[in-house]
Short mmCIF file of C-alpha atoms in Angstrom, two decimals:
data_model
loop_
_atom_site.label_atom_id
_atom_site.label_comp_id
_atom_site.label_asym_id
_atom_site.label_seq_id
_atom_site.Cartn_x
_atom_site.Cartn_y
_atom_site.Cartn_z
CA MET X 267 0.02 -0.20 -0.05
CA LYS X 268 1.14 3.48 -0.69
CA TYR X 269 0.93 6.33 1.91
CA ARG X 270 1.37 10.14 1.90
CA LYS X 271 1.11 13.04 4.30
CA LEU X 272 -1.72 14.30 5.80
CA ALA X 273 -1.79 17.48 7.16
CA VAL X 274 -3.32 17.90 10.54
CA HIS X 275 -3.13 20.41 13.34
CA GLY X 276 0.42 20.91 14.17
CA GLY X 277 1.83 18.64 12.09
CA GLU X 278 0.90 15.76 9.74
CA ILE X 279 0.62 11.49 9.90
CA MET X 280 0.80 9.22 7.14
CA VAL X 281 -2.23 8.09 5.21
CA SER X 282 -2.67 5.55 2.55
CA THR X 283 -3.61 6.68 -0.76
CA ILE X 284 -7.07 5.02 -0.83
CA SER X 285 -8.99 4.98 2.56
CA LEU X 286 -12.47 3.32 3.40
CA GLY X 287 -15.80 5.52 3.12
CA THR X 288 -19.04 3.74 4.36
CA GLY X 289 -21.64 5.94 2.95
CA SER X 290 -22.74 2.74 1.04
CA PHE X 291 -23.33 0.80 4.61
CA GLY X 292 -26.14 3.17 5.21
CA ALA X 293 -28.13 1.48 2.04
CA PHE X 294 -27.67 4.75 -0.34
CA TYR X 295 -26.96 2.48 -3.16
CA GLY X 296 -29.22 -0.73 -2.26
CA ALA X 297 -29.59 -3.13 0.41
CA VAL X 298 -26.31 -3.86 2.58
CA ASP X 299 -25.88 -7.76 4.10
CA GLU X 300 -23.91 -6.96 7.21
CA GLU X 301 -22.14 -10.11 7.25
CA GLU X 302 -20.37 -9.17 3.96
CA GLY X 303 -19.97 -5.20 5.12
CA ILE X 304 -17.75 -6.50 8.14
CA ARG X 305 -15.75 -9.01 6.21
CA LEU X 306 -15.14 -5.71 3.75
CA VAL X 307 -13.94 -3.94 6.59
CA ARG X 308 -11.26 -6.21 7.88
CA GLU X 309 -10.16 -7.35 4.56
CA THR X 310 -9.78 -3.86 3.02
CA LEU X 311 -7.72 -3.04 6.45
CA LYS X 312 -5.48 -6.07 6.07
CA SER X 313 -4.40 -5.00 2.88
CA GLY X 314 -3.13 -1.40 4.50
CA VAL X 315 -5.64 0.77 4.13
CA ASN X 316 -5.40 2.88 7.60
CA LEU X 317 -8.33 5.66 7.11
CA ILE X 318 -12.11 5.24 7.97
CA ASP X 319 -14.82 7.37 7.49
CA THR X 320 -18.35 7.41 8.24
CA SER X 321 -21.31 9.44 9.65
CA PRO X 322 -24.52 9.09 11.65
CA TRP X 323 -26.41 10.37 8.67
CA TYR X 324 -25.32 7.12 6.73
CA GLY X 325 -28.36 5.07 7.10
CA GLN X 326 -29.39 6.70 10.39
CA GLY X 327 -26.54 5.21 12.85
CA LYS X 328 -26.61 1.86 10.33
CA SER X 329 -22.91 3.00 9.24
CA GLU X 330 -21.49 3.30 12.50
CA THR X 331 -22.88 0.26 14.21
CA LEU X 332 -21.90 -2.30 11.44
CA LEU X 333 -18.42 -0.55 11.46
CA GLY X 334 -18.05 -0.94 15.30
CA LYS X 335 -18.76 -4.78 14.91
CA ALA X 336 -16.40 -5.05 12.27
CA LEU X 337 -13.67 -3.07 14.21
CA GLN X 338 -13.96 -5.78 17.36
CA GLY X 339 -10.73 -7.23 17.58
CA VAL X 340 -8.95 -5.17 15.28
CA PRO X 341 -5.64 -3.34 16.98
CA ARG X 342 -6.90 0.35 17.51
CA ASN X 343 -3.29 1.83 16.45
CA SER X 344 -3.79 0.17 12.92
CA TYR X 345 -6.34 2.84 12.01
CA TYR X 346 -7.44 6.36 11.86
CA LEU X 347 -11.12 6.71 12.45
CA ALA X 348 -13.21 9.43 11.17
CA THR X 349 -17.28 10.15 12.05
CA LYS X 350 -18.83 13.52 11.70
CA VAL X 351 -21.72 15.63 13.68
CA GLY X 352 -24.77 17.87 12.20
CA ARG X 353 -26.62 15.74 9.83
CA TYR X 354 -29.22 13.23 11.02
CA GLU X 355 -32.72 12.35 9.78
CA LEU X 356 -34.28 11.62 6.62
CA ASP X 357 -36.97 14.02 7.98
CA TYR X 358 -36.32 17.35 6.52
CA LEU X 359 -37.42 18.93 9.94
CA LYS X 360 -34.72 17.07 11.72
CA MET X 361 -31.98 16.17 9.51
CA PHE X 362 -29.55 18.93 10.59
CA ASP X 363 -28.92 19.97 14.09
CA PHE X 364 -25.75 21.70 15.02
CA SER X 365 -26.58 22.97 18.05
CA TYR X 366 -23.74 22.49 21.37
CA GLN X 367 -26.23 19.58 23.19
CA LYS X 368 -26.96 17.70 19.95
CA THR X 369 -23.51 17.87 19.01
CA ILE X 370 -22.49 16.52 22.47
CA ASP X 371 -25.38 13.75 22.44
CA SER X 372 -24.05 12.65 18.91
CA VAL X 373 -20.33 11.94 19.37
CA ASN X 374 -21.17 10.49 22.51
CA SER X 375 -23.67 8.11 20.20
CA SER X 376 -21.11 7.63 17.70
CA PHE X 377 -18.91 6.45 21.03
CA ASP X 378 -21.31 3.99 21.50
CA LYS X 379 -21.91 2.53 17.90
CA LEU X 380 -18.30 2.43 17.13
CA GLN X 381 -17.18 0.75 20.32
CA VAL X 382 -14.46 2.59 20.90
CA SER X 383 -13.05 4.75 23.51
CA HIS X 384 -11.22 7.60 20.93
CA ILE X 385 -12.11 8.86 17.71
CA ASP X 386 -9.15 10.71 15.53
CA PHE X 387 -11.45 12.90 13.40
CA ILE X 388 -14.68 14.45 14.31
CA GLN X 389 -16.43 16.69 11.39
CA ILE X 390 -18.69 19.05 10.86
CA HIS X 391 -20.88 17.19 8.21
CA ASP X 392 -22.53 19.13 5.22
CA PHE X 393 -22.96 22.40 7.26
CA GLU X 394 -23.25 24.37 3.83
CA PHE X 395 -27.14 24.23 4.19
CA LEU X 396 -26.74 26.62 6.80
CA SER X 397 -28.26 29.94 5.51
CA ASP X 398 -26.16 31.44 8.49
CA PHE X 399 -22.82 30.17 9.99
CA SER X 400 -22.51 31.42 13.34
CA ILE X 401 -23.97 28.50 15.13
CA ILE X 402 -21.09 26.89 14.17
CA PHE X 403 -18.92 29.07 15.80
CA HIS X 404 -21.06 29.15 18.70
CA GLN X 405 -21.96 26.15 19.56
CA THR X 406 -20.90 23.47 17.25
CA LEU X 407 -17.33 23.59 17.48
CA PRO X 408 -16.91 24.58 21.25
CA ALA X 409 -18.65 21.38 21.83
CA LEU X 410 -16.24 19.35 19.56
CA MET X 411 -13.73 21.28 21.93
CA THR X 412 -14.62 19.43 24.87
CA PHE X 413 -13.46 16.06 23.25
CA ILE X 414 -10.33 17.66 22.03
CA GLN X 415 -9.54 18.84 25.05
CA SER X 416 -10.69 15.54 27.23
CA ASN X 417 -8.13 13.74 24.40
CA LYS X 418 -11.36 11.47 23.28
CA CYS X 419 -10.66 13.11 19.73
CA SER X 420 -7.52 14.27 17.83
CA TYR X 421 -8.42 16.59 15.42
CA ILE X 422 -11.84 18.59 14.15
CA GLY X 423 -12.50 18.58 10.34
CA ILE X 424 -15.04 19.96 8.01
CA THR X 425 -17.18 18.42 5.17
CA SER X 426 -19.12 20.01 2.21
CA TYR X 427 -19.23 19.36 -1.46
CA SER X 428 -18.88 23.16 -1.75
CA ILE X 429 -15.19 23.89 -1.20
CA GLN X 430 -16.22 27.56 -1.69
CA LYS X 431 -18.18 27.10 1.61
CA ILE X 432 -15.51 25.37 3.06
CA GLN X 433 -12.99 28.41 2.05
CA ASP X 434 -15.66 30.77 3.65
CA LEU X 435 -15.97 29.06 7.02
CA ILE X 436 -12.24 28.66 7.22
CA SER X 437 -11.92 32.77 6.79
CA LEU X 438 -14.66 33.27 9.00
CA ASN X 439 -12.45 31.19 11.71
CA GLU X 440 -9.68 33.33 11.19
CA SER X 441 -11.57 36.53 11.92
CA LEU X 442 -13.22 35.61 14.98
CA SER X 443 -13.38 38.47 17.41
CA PHE X 444 -15.37 36.74 20.12
CA SER X 445 -12.90 34.33 20.92
CA SER X 446 -9.22 34.40 22.27
CA SER X 447 -7.88 31.92 19.65
CA LYS X 448 -9.26 30.44 16.39
CA PHE X 449 -10.51 26.65 16.57
CA PRO X 450 -8.11 24.24 15.49
CA ILE X 451 -9.75 22.81 11.92
CA SER X 452 -7.24 20.23 10.99
CA THR X 453 -9.00 18.89 7.74
CA ILE X 454 -11.41 19.19 5.26
CA LEU X 455 -13.52 16.71 3.12
CA THR X 456 -15.01 17.44 0.03
CA TYR X 457 -16.27 14.92 -2.45
CA SER X 458 -16.78 14.37 -6.59
CA ARG X 459 -14.62 17.43 -6.61
CA PHE X 460 -11.37 15.61 -7.90
CA VAL X 461 -12.98 13.16 -10.66
CA LEU X 462 -12.91 12.76 -14.50
CA TYR X 463 -15.05 15.24 -15.31
CA GLU X 464 -13.93 17.89 -12.67
CA THR X 465 -11.17 18.91 -10.90
CA ILE X 466 -11.59 22.25 -9.19
CA LEU X 467 -10.30 20.83 -5.63
CA LEU X 468 -6.75 20.38 -7.22
CA ARG X 469 -6.60 24.01 -7.84
CA GLN X 470 -7.87 25.01 -4.54
CA LEU X 471 -5.24 23.24 -2.63
CA GLU X 472 -3.10 25.66 -2.13
CA PHE X 473 -5.79 27.54 0.06
CA PHE X 474 -5.28 24.69 2.42
CA SER X 475 -1.71 23.67 2.37
CA SER X 476 -0.98 27.47 3.13
CA ARG X 477 -3.02 26.81 6.21
CA GLY X 478 -1.24 23.30 7.43
CA ILE X 479 -5.27 22.44 6.77
CA GLY X 480 -5.00 18.61 5.51
CA VAL X 481 -7.26 17.59 2.42
CA ILE X 482 -9.48 14.21 1.98
CA ASN X 483 -10.81 13.63 -1.39
CA ALA X 484 -13.89 11.31 -1.42
CA ALA X 485 -16.24 9.58 -4.17
CA PRO X 486 -13.72 9.07 -7.47
CA VAL X 487 -16.78 7.37 -9.03
CA SER X 488 -18.74 10.50 -7.65
CA MET X 489 -21.76 8.62 -5.89
CA GLY X 490 -22.39 6.22 -8.75
CA ILE X 491 -22.53 8.56 -11.97
CA LEU X 492 -18.66 7.14 -12.97
CA THR X 493 -19.82 3.24 -13.11
CA ASP X 494 -21.24 1.08 -15.32
CA SER X 495 -24.63 0.82 -13.94
CA GLY X 496 -25.05 4.36 -13.52
CA PRO X 497 -26.04 6.78 -10.68
CA PRO X 498 -29.20 6.04 -8.09
CA ALA X 499 -32.39 7.98 -8.92
CA TRP X 500 -31.57 10.64 -6.62
CA HIS X 501 -28.43 11.57 -7.89
CA PRO X 502 -27.87 15.39 -7.80
CA ALA X 503 -25.80 15.84 -10.99
CA SER X 504 -27.72 17.55 -14.11
CA GLU X 505 -28.87 15.71 -17.01
CA LYS X 506 -26.07 17.06 -19.11
CA LEU X 507 -23.40 15.52 -17.05
CA LYS X 508 -25.77 12.16 -16.11
CA LYS X 509 -25.67 12.25 -20.11
CA ARG X 510 -21.96 12.49 -20.74
CA CYS X 511 -20.78 10.72 -18.16
CA LYS X 512 -23.09 7.57 -19.47
CA LEU X 513 -21.57 7.93 -22.81
CA ALA X 514 -17.85 7.66 -21.39
CA SER X 515 -19.09 3.99 -19.60
CA GLU X 516 -20.41 2.73 -22.53
CA TYR X 517 -17.72 3.57 -24.82
CA ALA X 518 -14.99 2.52 -22.22
CA LEU X 519 -17.26 -0.53 -21.98
CA SER X 520 -17.36 -1.18 -25.74
CA GLU X 521 -13.83 -1.49 -25.36
CA ASN X 522 -13.76 -4.00 -22.31
CA VAL X 523 -12.64 -1.37 -19.62
CA SER X 524 -14.03 -0.14 -16.27
CA ILE X 525 -14.82 3.04 -16.10
CA SER X 526 -14.82 3.03 -12.64
CA LYS X 527 -10.95 1.23 -12.49
CA LEU X 528 -10.59 4.72 -14.84
CA ALA X 529 -11.94 6.72 -11.96
CA VAL X 530 -10.45 5.56 -9.21
CA TYR X 531 -7.16 5.64 -10.64
CA PHE X 532 -7.37 8.72 -11.75
CA SER X 533 -8.33 10.04 -7.87
CA THR X 534 -5.58 7.86 -6.06
CA HIS X 535 -2.63 8.49 -8.04
CA ASN X 536 -2.50 12.33 -8.04
CA LYS X 537 0.56 12.93 -5.35
CA LYS X 538 -1.23 16.32 -4.64
CA ILE X 539 -4.24 14.48 -3.32
CA PRO X 540 -3.35 12.83 0.28
CA THR X 541 -6.08 9.96 0.46
CA THR X 542 -9.35 9.37 -1.36
CA LEU X 543 -12.39 7.68 -0.04
CA VAL X 544 -13.87 5.01 -1.82
CA SER X 545 -16.94 3.52 -0.37
CA SER X 546 -18.45 0.09 -1.88
CA PRO X 547 -20.88 -2.92 -0.04
CA LYS X 548 -19.51 -5.67 -1.74
CA GLU X 549 -16.17 -6.97 -0.90
CA ASN X 550 -15.12 -7.84 -4.83
CA LEU X 551 -15.60 -4.24 -5.87
CA MET X 552 -13.78 -3.08 -2.67
CA ARG X 553 -10.85 -5.27 -3.60
CA GLU X 554 -11.03 -4.04 -6.90
CA ASN X 555 -10.74 -0.60 -5.95
CA VAL X 556 -7.87 -1.28 -3.35
CA GLU X 557 -5.87 -3.07 -6.31
CA THR X 558 -6.17 -0.15 -8.77
CA ALA X 559 -4.82 2.12 -5.75
CA ARG X 560 -1.76 0.06 -5.07
CA SER X 561 -1.49 -0.83 -9.01
CA GLU X 562 2.04 1.29 -10.47
CA LYS X 563 0.13 2.11 -13.56
CA LEU X 564 -2.84 1.48 -15.90
CA SER X 565 -2.14 -0.56 -19.06
CA GLU X 566 -1.48 0.92 -22.38
CA LYS X 567 -4.90 0.55 -23.67
CA GLU X 568 -6.66 2.06 -20.60
CA GLU X 569 -4.20 4.73 -20.59
CA LYS X 570 -5.45 5.30 -24.35
CA ILE X 571 -9.04 5.23 -23.15
CA LEU X 572 -8.86 7.48 -20.11
CA GLU X 573 -7.04 10.24 -22.35
CA GLU X 574 -9.77 9.64 -25.29
CA ILE X 575 -12.78 9.88 -22.48
CA MET X 576 -11.30 13.07 -21.10
CA LYS X 577 -11.08 14.57 -24.49
CA ARG X 578 -14.06 13.32 -25.89
CA PHE X 579 -16.83 13.57 -23.23
CA PHE X 580 -15.50 16.25 -20.25
CA GLU X 581 -12.67 18.22 -21.60
CA ASP X 582 -15.56 20.92 -22.84
CA LEU X 583 -17.90 20.88 -19.64
CA THR X 584 -18.11 23.96 -17.60
CA GLU X 585 -18.25 24.76 -13.81
CA GLU X 586 -22.03 24.95 -14.52
CA ASP X 587 -22.06 21.63 -16.13
CA THR X 588 -20.54 19.97 -13.10
CA ASP X 589 -21.44 21.92 -9.80
CA TRP X 590 -24.78 20.80 -8.54
CA SER X 591 -24.38 22.85 -5.19
CA GLU X 592 -26.65 25.88 -5.95
CA GLN X 593 -29.55 23.05 -6.90
CA GLU X 594 -29.28 20.85 -4.01
CA GLN X 595 -29.58 23.67 -1.61
CA LYS X 596 -32.52 25.04 -3.31
CA LYS X 597 -33.81 21.22 -3.27
CA TYR X 598 -33.47 21.39 0.62
CA LYS X 599 -34.79 24.53 1.15
CA ALA X 600 -37.97 23.43 -0.82
CA LYS X 601 -38.47 20.44 0.98
CA TYR X 602 -37.71 21.91 3.92
CA GLU X 603 -40.57 24.71 3.83
CA GLN X 604 -42.92 21.92 2.25
CA ALA X 605 -42.42 19.59 5.80
CA LEU X 606 -42.86 22.93 7.93
CA LYS X 607 -46.41 23.68 6.19
CA GLU X 608 -47.26 20.17 6.31
CA LYS X 609 -46.57 20.15 9.71
CA ARG X 610 -48.60 23.65 10.52
CA ASP X 611 -51.35 22.15 8.42
CA LYS X 612 -51.56 19.37 10.61
CA GLU X 613 -51.00 21.14 13.79
CA GLU X 614 -53.74 23.59 12.78
CA LYS X 615 -56.00 20.61 11.67
CA GLY X 616 -55.53 19.23 14.98
CA GLU X 617 -56.59 22.33 16.99
CA GLU X 618 -59.75 22.45 15.09
CA LYS X 619 -60.93 18.94 16.18
CA GLY X 620 -60.04 20.16 19.61
CA GLU X 621 -62.17 22.92 19.21
CA GLU X 622 -65.31 21.23 17.75
CA LYS X 623 -65.00 18.66 21.07
#
């Protein structure tokens, strides 16, 4: 296994170029077999992967619970463990909660589900859906600091699809006027931003490296859009991007080449990217992903197909074609307002029935 340096607050650690994401254990991509998931985790760790990422949001606790079972008996010093706070429920009215007490309760719940006494990275999850970031500084981060100060967690990270929002939050942290010191943000995690069709993350690395902040890349197959089977129905990409990825996949398949392999190779072999999170509920697929990350190079044919795909299907795409952050936030706002209206209507009807009695 290959390893690279990941900057963290006050230093750096060595992480495998491919790391294990567990979003798939939350059944985002179909049913999950628990026994297979446990075997997958253990085999992946034995292969040399040493960073695992999870979240309460993934299956509303199912991912953390499965991971906790899989990690039993595995030497704790053989891997780094990351989880998150802030995003929780499928119910739009309860989906996000960045309050102090909820953050404390969430981390404690993660300890219980993961069955560990120490979590290396505790990350603020998808904060870009907030209209006001002040709660992050006044409640979420102070809550996380209690775990840092008690040595139950080592590092604080932030995660978001939007690199711009990540940079905005970091800049706000640097300009704090209500605290004697800035909060120690060690890492950022972003997904689908260094993939075959978009490399914006690479262009923004200087912002993070100049501040000693480590970068974790995620989702090289971009949540299924760069696979032979295509994305799930809920995938937020534009129809134009979905069509281009489908055409690219079909072209690769016609040449007996896996676009998923090309995508994983592309993301894990850039030396400027410390590590890339890859998630799969299937042992054989995760095994293939690890082997791709470990390989020295693609075959001559695969190199040629990769070059052709980049040129023919993705080269002319603009940021407007590939960035779905605005659409996702608009969708969330609409769904939230709809759920709030339904709740109020239900409460009003209940009051009316009470008056009739």
